[in-house]
Coordinates of C-alpha atoms (C1' of nucleotides) in Angstrom, one line a residue:
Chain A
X1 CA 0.0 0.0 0.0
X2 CA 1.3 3.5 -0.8
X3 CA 2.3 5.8 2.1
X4 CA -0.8 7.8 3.2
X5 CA 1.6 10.7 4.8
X6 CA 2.8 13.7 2.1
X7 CA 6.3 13.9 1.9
X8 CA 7.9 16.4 3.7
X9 CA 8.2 19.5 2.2
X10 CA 11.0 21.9 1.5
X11 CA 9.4 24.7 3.8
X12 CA 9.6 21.5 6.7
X13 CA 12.7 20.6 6.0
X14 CA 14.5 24.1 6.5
X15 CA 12.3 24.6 9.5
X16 CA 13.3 21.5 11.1
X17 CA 16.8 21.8 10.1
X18 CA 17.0 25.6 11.9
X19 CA 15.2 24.1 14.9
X20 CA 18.1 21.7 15.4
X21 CA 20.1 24.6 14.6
X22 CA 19.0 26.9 17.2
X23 CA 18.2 24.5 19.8
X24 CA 21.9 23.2 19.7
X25 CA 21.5 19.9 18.3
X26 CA 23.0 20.3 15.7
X27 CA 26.3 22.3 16.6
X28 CA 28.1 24.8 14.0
X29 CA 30.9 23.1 11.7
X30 CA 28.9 19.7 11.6
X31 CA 28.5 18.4 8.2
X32 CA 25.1 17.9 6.6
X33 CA 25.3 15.3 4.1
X34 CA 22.4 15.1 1.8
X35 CA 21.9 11.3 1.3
X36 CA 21.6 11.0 4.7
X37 CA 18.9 14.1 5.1
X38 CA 17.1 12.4 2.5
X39 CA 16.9 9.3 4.4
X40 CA 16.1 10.8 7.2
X41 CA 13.6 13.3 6.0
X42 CA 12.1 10.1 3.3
X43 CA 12.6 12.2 0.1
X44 CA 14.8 12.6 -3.1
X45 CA 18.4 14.6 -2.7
X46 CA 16.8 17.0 -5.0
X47 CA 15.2 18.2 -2.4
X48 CA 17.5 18.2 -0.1
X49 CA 19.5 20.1 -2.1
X50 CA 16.5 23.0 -2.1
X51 CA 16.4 23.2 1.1
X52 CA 19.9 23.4 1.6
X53 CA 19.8 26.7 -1.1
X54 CA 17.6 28.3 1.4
X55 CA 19.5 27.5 4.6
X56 CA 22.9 29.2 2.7
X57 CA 20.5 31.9 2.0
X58 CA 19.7 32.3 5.2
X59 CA 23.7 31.9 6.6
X60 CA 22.4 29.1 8.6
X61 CA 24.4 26.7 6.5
X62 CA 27.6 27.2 4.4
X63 CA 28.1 25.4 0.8
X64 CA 31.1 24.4 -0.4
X65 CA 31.2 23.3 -4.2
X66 CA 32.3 19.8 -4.4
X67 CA 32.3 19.6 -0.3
X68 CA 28.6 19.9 1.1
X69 CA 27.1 21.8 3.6
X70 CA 27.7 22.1 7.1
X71 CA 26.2 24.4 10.0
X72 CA 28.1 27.8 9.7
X73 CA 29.8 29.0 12.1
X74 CA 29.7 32.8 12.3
X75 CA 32.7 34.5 13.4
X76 CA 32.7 37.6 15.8
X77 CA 32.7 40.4 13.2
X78 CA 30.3 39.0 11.2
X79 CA 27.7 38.7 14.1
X80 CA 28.8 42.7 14.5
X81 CA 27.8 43.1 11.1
X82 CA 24.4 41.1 11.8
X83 CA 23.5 43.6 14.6
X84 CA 24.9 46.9 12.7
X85 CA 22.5 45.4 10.0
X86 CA 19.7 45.0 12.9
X87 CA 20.6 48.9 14.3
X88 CA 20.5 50.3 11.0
X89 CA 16.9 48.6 10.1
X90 CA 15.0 48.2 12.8
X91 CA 15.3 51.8 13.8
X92 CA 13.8 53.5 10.7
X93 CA 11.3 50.5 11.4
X94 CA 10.3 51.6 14.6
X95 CA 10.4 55.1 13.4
X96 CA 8.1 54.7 10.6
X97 CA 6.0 52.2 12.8
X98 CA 5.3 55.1 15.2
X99 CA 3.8 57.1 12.5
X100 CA 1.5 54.6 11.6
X101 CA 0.5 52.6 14.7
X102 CA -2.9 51.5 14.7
X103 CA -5.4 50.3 17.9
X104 CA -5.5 47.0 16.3
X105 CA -1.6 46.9 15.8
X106 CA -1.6 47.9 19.4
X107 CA -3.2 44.9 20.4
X108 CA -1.7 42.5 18.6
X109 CA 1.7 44.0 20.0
X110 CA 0.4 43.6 23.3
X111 CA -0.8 40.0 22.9
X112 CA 2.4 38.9 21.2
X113 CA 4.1 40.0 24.6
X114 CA 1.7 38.4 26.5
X115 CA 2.8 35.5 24.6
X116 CA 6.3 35.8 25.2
X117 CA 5.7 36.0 28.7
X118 CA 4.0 32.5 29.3
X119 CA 6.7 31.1 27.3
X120 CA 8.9 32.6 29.5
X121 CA 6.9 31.5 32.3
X122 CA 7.0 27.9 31.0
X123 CA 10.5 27.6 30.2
X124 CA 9.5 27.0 27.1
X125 CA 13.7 27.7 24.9
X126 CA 11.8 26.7 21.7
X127 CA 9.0 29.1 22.2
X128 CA 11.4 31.6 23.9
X129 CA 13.2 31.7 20.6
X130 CA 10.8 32.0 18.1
X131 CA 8.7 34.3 19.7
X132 CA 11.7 36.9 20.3
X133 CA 12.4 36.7 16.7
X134 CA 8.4 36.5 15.5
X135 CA 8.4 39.9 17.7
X136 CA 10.7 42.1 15.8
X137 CA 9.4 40.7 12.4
X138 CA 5.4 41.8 13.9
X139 CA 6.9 45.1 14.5
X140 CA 8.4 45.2 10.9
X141 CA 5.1 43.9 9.3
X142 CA 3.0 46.0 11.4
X143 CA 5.8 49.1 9.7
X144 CA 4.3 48.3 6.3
X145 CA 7.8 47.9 5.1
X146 CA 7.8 44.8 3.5
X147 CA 10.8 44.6 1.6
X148 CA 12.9 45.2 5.3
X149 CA 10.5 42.5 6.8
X150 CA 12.1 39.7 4.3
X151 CA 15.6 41.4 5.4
X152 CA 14.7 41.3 8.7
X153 CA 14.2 37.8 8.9
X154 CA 16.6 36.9 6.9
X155 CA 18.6 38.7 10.1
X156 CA 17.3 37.1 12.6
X157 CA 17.9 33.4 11.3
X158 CA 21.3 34.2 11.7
X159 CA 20.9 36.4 14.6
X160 CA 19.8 32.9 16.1
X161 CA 22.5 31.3 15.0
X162 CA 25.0 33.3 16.6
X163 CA 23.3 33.4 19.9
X164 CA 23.4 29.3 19.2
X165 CA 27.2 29.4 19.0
X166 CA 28.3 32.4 21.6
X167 CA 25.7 32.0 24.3
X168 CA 26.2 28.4 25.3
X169 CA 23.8 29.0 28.2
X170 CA 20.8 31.1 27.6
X171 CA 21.4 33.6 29.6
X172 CA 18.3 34.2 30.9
X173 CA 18.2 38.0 30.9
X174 CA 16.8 38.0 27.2
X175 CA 13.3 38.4 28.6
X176 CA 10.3 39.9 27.1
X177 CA 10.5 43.0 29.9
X178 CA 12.7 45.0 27.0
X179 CA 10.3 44.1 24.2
X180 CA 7.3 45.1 26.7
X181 CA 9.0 48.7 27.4
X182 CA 9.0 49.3 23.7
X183 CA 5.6 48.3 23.0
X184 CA 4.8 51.1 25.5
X185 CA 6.3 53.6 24.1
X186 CA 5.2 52.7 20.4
X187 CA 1.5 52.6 21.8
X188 CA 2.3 56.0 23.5
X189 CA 3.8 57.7 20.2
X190 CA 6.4 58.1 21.7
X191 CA 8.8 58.1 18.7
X192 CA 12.1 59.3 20.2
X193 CA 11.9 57.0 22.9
X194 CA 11.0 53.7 21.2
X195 CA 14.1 54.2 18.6
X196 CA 16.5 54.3 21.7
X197 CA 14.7 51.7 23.3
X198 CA 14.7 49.4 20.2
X199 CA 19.0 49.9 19.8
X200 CA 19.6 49.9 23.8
X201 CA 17.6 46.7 23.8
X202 CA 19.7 45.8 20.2
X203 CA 23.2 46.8 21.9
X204 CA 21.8 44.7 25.1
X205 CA 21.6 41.6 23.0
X206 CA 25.2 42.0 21.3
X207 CA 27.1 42.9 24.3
X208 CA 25.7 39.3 26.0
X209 CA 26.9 37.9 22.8
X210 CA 30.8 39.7 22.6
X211 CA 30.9 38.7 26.4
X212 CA 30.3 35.3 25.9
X213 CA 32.2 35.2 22.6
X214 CA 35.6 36.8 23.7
X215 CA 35.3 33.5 26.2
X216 CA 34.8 31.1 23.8
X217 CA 37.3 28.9 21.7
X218 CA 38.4 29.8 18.7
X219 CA 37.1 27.0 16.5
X220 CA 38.7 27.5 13.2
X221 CA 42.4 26.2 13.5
X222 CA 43.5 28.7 11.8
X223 CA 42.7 31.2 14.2
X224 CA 43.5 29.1 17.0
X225 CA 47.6 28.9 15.7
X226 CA 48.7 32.0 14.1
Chain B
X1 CA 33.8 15.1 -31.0
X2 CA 33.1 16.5 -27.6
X3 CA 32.1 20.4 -27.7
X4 CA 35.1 22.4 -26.2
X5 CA 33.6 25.2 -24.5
X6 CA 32.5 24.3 -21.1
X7 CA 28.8 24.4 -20.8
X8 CA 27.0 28.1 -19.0
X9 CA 27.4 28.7 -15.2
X10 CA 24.7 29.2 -13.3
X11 CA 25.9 33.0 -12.6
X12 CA 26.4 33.3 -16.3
X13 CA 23.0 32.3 -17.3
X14 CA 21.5 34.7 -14.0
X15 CA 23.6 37.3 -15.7
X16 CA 22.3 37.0 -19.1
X17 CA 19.1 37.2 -17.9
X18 CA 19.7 39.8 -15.7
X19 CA 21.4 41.7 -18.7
X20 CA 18.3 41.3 -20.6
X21 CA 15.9 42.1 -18.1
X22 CA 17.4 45.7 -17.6
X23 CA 18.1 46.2 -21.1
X24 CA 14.4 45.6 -21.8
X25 CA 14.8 42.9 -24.3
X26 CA 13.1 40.8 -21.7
X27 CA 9.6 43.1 -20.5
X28 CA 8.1 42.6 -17.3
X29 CA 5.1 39.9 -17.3
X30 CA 7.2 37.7 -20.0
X31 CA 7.0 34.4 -19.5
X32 CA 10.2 32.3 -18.7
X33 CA 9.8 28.7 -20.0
X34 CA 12.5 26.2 -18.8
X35 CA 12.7 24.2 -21.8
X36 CA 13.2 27.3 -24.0
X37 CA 16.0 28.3 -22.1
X38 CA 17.6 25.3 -21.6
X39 CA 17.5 25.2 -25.5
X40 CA 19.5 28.5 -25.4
X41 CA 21.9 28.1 -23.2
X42 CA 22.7 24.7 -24.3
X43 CA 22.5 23.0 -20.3
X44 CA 19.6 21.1 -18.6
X45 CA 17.0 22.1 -17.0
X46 CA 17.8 21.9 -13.8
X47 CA 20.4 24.5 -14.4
X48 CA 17.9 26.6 -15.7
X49 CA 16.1 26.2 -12.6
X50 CA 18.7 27.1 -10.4
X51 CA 18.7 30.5 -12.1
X52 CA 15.6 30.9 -11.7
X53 CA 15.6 30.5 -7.7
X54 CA 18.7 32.7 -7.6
X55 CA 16.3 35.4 -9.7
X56 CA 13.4 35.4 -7.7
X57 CA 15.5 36.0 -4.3
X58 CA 16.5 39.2 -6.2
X59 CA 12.9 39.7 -6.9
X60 CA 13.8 39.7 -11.1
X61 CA 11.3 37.2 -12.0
X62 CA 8.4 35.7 -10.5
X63 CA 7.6 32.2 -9.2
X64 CA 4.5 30.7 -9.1
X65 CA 3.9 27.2 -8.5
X66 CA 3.3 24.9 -11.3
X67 CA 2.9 28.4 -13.4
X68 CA 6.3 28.7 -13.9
X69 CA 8.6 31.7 -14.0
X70 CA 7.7 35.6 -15.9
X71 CA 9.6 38.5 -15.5
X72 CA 8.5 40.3 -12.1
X73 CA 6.1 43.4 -12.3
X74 CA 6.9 45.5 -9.8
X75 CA 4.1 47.7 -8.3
X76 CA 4.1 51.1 -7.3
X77 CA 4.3 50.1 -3.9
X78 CA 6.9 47.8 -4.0
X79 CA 9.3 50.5 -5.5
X80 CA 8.1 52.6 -2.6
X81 CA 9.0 49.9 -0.6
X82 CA 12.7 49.7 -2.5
X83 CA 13.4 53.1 -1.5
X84 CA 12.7 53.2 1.7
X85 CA 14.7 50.4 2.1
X86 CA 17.8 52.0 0.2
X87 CA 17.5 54.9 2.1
X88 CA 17.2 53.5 5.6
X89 CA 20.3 51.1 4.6
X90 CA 22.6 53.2 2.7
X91 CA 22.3 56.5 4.7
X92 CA 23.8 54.5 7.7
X93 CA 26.2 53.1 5.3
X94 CA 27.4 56.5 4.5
X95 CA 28.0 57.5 7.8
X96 CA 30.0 54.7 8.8
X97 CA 32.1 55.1 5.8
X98 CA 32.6 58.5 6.7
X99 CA 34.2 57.2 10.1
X100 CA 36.5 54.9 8.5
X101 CA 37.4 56.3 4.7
X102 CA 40.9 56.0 3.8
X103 CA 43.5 57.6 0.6
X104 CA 43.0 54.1 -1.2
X105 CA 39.2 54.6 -0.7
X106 CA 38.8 57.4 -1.8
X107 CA 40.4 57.0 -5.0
X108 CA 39.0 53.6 -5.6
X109 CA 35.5 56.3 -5.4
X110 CA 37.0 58.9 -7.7
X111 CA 38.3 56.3 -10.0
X112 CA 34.5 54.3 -10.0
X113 CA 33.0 58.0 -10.8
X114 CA 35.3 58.6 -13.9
X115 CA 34.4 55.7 -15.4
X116 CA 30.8 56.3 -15.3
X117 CA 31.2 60.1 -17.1
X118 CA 33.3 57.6 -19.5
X119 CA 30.1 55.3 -20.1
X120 CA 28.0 58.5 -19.7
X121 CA 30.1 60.3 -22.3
X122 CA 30.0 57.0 -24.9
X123 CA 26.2 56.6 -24.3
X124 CA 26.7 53.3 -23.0
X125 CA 23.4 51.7 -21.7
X126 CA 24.8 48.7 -20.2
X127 CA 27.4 50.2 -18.9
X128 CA 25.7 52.9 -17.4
X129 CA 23.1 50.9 -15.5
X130 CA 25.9 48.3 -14.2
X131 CA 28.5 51.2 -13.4
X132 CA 26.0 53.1 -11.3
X133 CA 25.1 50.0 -9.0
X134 CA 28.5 49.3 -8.7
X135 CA 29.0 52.8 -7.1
X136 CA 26.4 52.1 -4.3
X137 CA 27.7 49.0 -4.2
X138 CA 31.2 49.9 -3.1
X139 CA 30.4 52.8 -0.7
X140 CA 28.6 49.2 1.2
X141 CA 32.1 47.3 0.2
X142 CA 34.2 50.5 1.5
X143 CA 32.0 50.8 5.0
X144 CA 32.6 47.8 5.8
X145 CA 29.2 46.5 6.3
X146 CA 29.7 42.9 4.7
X147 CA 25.9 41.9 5.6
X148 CA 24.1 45.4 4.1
X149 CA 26.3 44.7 1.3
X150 CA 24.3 42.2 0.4
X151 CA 21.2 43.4 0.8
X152 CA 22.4 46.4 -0.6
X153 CA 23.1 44.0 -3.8
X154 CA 19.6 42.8 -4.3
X155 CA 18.0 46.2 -3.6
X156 CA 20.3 47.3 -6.9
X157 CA 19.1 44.6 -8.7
X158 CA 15.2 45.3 -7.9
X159 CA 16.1 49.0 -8.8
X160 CA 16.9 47.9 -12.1
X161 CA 13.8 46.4 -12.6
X162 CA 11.9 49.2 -11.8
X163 CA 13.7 51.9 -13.6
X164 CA 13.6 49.2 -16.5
X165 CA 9.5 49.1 -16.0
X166 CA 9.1 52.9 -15.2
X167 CA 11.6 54.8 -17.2
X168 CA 11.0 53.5 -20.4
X169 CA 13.2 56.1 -22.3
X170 CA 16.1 56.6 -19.6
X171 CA 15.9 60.2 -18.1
X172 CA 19.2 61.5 -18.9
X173 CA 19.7 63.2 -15.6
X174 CA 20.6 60.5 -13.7
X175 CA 24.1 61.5 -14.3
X176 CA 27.0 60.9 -12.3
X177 CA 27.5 64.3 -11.1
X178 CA 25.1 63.2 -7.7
X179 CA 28.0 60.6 -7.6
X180 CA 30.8 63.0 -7.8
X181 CA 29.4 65.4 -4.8
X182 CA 28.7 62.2 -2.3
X183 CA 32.6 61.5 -3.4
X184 CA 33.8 64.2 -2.6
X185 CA 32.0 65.3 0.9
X186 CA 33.1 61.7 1.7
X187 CA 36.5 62.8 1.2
X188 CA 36.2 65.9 2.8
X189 CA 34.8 63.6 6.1
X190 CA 31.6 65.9 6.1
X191 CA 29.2 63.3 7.5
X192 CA 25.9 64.8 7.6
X193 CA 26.5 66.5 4.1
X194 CA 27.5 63.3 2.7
X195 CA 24.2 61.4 4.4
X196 CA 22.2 64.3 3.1
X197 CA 23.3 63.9 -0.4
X198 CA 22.6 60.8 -0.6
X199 CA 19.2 61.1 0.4
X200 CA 18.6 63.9 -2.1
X201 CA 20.1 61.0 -4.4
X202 CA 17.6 58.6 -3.7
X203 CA 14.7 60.9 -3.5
X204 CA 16.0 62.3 -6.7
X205 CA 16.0 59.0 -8.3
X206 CA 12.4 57.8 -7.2
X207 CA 10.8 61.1 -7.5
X208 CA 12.0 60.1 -11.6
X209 CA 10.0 56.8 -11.1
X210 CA 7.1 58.1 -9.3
X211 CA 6.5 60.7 -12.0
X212 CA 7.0 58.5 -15.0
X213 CA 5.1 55.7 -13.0
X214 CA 1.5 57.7 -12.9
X215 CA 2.1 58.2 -16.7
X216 CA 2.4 54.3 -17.2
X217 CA -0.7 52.1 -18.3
X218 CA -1.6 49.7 -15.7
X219 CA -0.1 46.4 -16.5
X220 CA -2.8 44.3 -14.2
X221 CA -5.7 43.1 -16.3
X222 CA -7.9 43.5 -13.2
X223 CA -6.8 46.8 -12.6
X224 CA -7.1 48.4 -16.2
X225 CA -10.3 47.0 -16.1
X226 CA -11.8 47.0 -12.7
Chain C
dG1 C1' 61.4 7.1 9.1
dA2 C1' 59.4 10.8 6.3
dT3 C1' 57.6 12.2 2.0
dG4 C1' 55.4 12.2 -2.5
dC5 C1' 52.5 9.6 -5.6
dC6 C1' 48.6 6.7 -6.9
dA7 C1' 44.4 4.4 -6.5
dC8 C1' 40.2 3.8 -4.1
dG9 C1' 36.0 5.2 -1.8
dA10 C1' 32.7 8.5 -0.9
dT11 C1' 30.1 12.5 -2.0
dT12 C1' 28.4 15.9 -4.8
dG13 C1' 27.0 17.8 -9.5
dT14 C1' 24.4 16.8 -13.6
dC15 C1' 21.3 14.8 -16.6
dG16 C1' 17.3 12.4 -18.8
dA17 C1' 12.8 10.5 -18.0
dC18 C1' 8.4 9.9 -15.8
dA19 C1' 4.4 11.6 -13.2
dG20 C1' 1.3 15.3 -11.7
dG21 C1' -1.3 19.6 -12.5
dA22 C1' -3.2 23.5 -14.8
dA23 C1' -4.9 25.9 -18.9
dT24 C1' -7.0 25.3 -23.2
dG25 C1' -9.9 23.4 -26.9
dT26 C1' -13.8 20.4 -28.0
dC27 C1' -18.0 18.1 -27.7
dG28 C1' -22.5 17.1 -25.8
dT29 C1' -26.5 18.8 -23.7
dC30 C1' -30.0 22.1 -22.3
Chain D
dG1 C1' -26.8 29.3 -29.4
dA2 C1' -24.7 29.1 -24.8
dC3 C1' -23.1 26.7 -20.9
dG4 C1' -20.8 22.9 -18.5
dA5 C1' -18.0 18.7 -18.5
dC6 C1' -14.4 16.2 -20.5
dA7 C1' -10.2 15.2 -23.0
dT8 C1' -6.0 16.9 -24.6
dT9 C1' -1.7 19.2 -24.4
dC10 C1' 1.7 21.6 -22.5
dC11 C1' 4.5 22.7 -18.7
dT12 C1' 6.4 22.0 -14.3
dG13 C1' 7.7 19.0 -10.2
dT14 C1' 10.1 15.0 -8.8
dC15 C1' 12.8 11.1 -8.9
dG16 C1' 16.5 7.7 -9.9
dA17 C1' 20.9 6.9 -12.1
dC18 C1' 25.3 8.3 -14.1
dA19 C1' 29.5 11.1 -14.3
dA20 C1' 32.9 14.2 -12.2
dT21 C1' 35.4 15.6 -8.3
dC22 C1' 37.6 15.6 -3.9
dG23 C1' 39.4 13.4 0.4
dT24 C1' 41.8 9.5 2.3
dG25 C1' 44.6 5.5 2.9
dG26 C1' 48.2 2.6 1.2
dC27 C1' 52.5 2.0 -1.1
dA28 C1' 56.8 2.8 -3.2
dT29 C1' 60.8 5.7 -3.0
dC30 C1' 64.3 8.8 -1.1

DNA sequence: GATGCCACGATTGTCGACAGGAATGTCGTC
DNA sequence: GACGACATTCCTGTCGACAATCGTGGCATC
């Protein structure tokens, strides 16, 4: 009899793939070799090899021709570059969100907090992570600028990523009290305010990140001989 | 005999299509067959559709499922959306080039600039469009900003497009005289004059689309007809 | 004993063919 | 004569297999 489940899609694949990614199961450097995806995931290499397009996209993965894939693993100045990205974005976002802020956007700002407090609440690291990213792409949606929304999460894939790699523990100061703040001061039209709250709470996120970093091994030999 | 030249890349064949796309060979709502292009090119079509993902994370051609690919029709908004981009990206790109340029730098700038009047002067279409890209791309290369210079890449390439779909005849005025100031009040290290300019550059430059874009027929059946 | 070369195994890149789905043209019926 | 259902045809989506390439281990040589 034929197999009464769909095969997995590409869409699945990447998103299971950057759960194991940001959840640490699958640890930066190791390889990714697409027969054995495609056994695992019960579909062709072809597919595979889609998804694999999109994870390199994304700077979850990197390709090498001839070589495969394997987690990246993002060095220090380019997770500086990630959050000079973030700065430089997500203010105007904010900026041009405050001009345009809505009751309705209000609440769904409000809810989404909500949200990230009972994941908080629960202990919930899966649901802490993807509802601290899913918050900054709201407030980019809510914005109206779509093309920065698509940049955006393109930035905070690998924004996950490099919390993966330099914040071995979770620290647990990451919570929603920051995001909460700025939702205040968005609802209150408060313009000035929520664009230094949105790069205080930015510049909070990357100094937890060079703190833990300058403590980490270097992992590229290379690095760890000159 | 076997055929001695190597068979198309996959950049080549993005170029190419690229190429045509903003030389308006190829006009926005054309349909992309993969067989017909594998013909073309000579390679299979897997190739081809390799291309084609590449071109639809630049936003070049569109995607639809079991449809196929056509050349991407930007809407009004979208440009709107572009721009805003461009402008909340590349005026923070200015001002952190401004904090680091250097001699080499600047005549890597100066040097980029006379070789647009060169194209300008010899009426060079191709060369102008690619040349003036290239200049916003290496003010990103220049800062220093390795992630916004890739975003940076595909908002060029989506500017194409929409100069290609709302300039039909080329305004002449995008000349490279706007390039020359921003140059040269880099050089000076005037930071706010240089962010300013390049502003005025970008209004300039979609205040061109917005006019000839309300002049345009609308290219959506449902629209023209509604 | 160390080094350079060669062959093997493994993995990726590419291709051709088959199957599925959507749009179009045609026929039968009201 | 017009509408709806069906068959056809084209195109895309997917798969399995073959060919090219690279890393690795063994072997001969210095």
């Amino acid at each position: 009899m034929p197999d009464p489940r769909p095969s997995a899609t590409v869409e699945t694949i990447c998103e299971r793939i950057w759960l194991a990614i940001a959840e640490r199961r699958l640890r930066p450097g190791a390889r990714l070799k697409e027969e054995q995806l495609a056994e695992i995931f019960e579909v062709s290499r072809a597919r595979i090899r889609q998804a694999f397009a999109m994870l390199e996209r994304d700077g979850l993965i990197l390709l090498v021709p001839n070589r495969g894939a394997c987690v990246a693993e993002p060095t220090i100045d380019e997770a500086r570059d990630v959050f000079f990205a973030r700065r430089a974005i997500e203010g105007r976002v904010v900026e041009r969100l405050c001009a345009r802020i809505d009751a309705p956007g209000i609440a769904r700002l409000r809810a989404h907090v909500e949200a990230e407090r009972a994941a908080h609440a629960a202990r919930d690291r899966s649901a802490i992570v993807r509802l601290s990213g899913a918050f900054h792409l709201l407030i980019a949606e809510l914005s109206g600028a779509g093309y920065l929304q698509q940049v955006l999460r393109d930035l905070i894939s690998r924004t996950s990523l490099i919390t993966a790699v330099y914040q071995p523990q979770m620290v647990a100061n990451c919570g929603p009290d920051e995001h909460a703040d700025l939702v205040e001061a968005i609802a209150a039209g408060h313009t000035a305010r929520a664009v230094a709250l949105m790069a205080a709470h930015l510049d909070h996120v990357e100094r937890d990140i060079d703190l833990q970093g300058a403590a980490d091994p270097p992992r590229d030999l290379r690095e760890a001989l000159l």
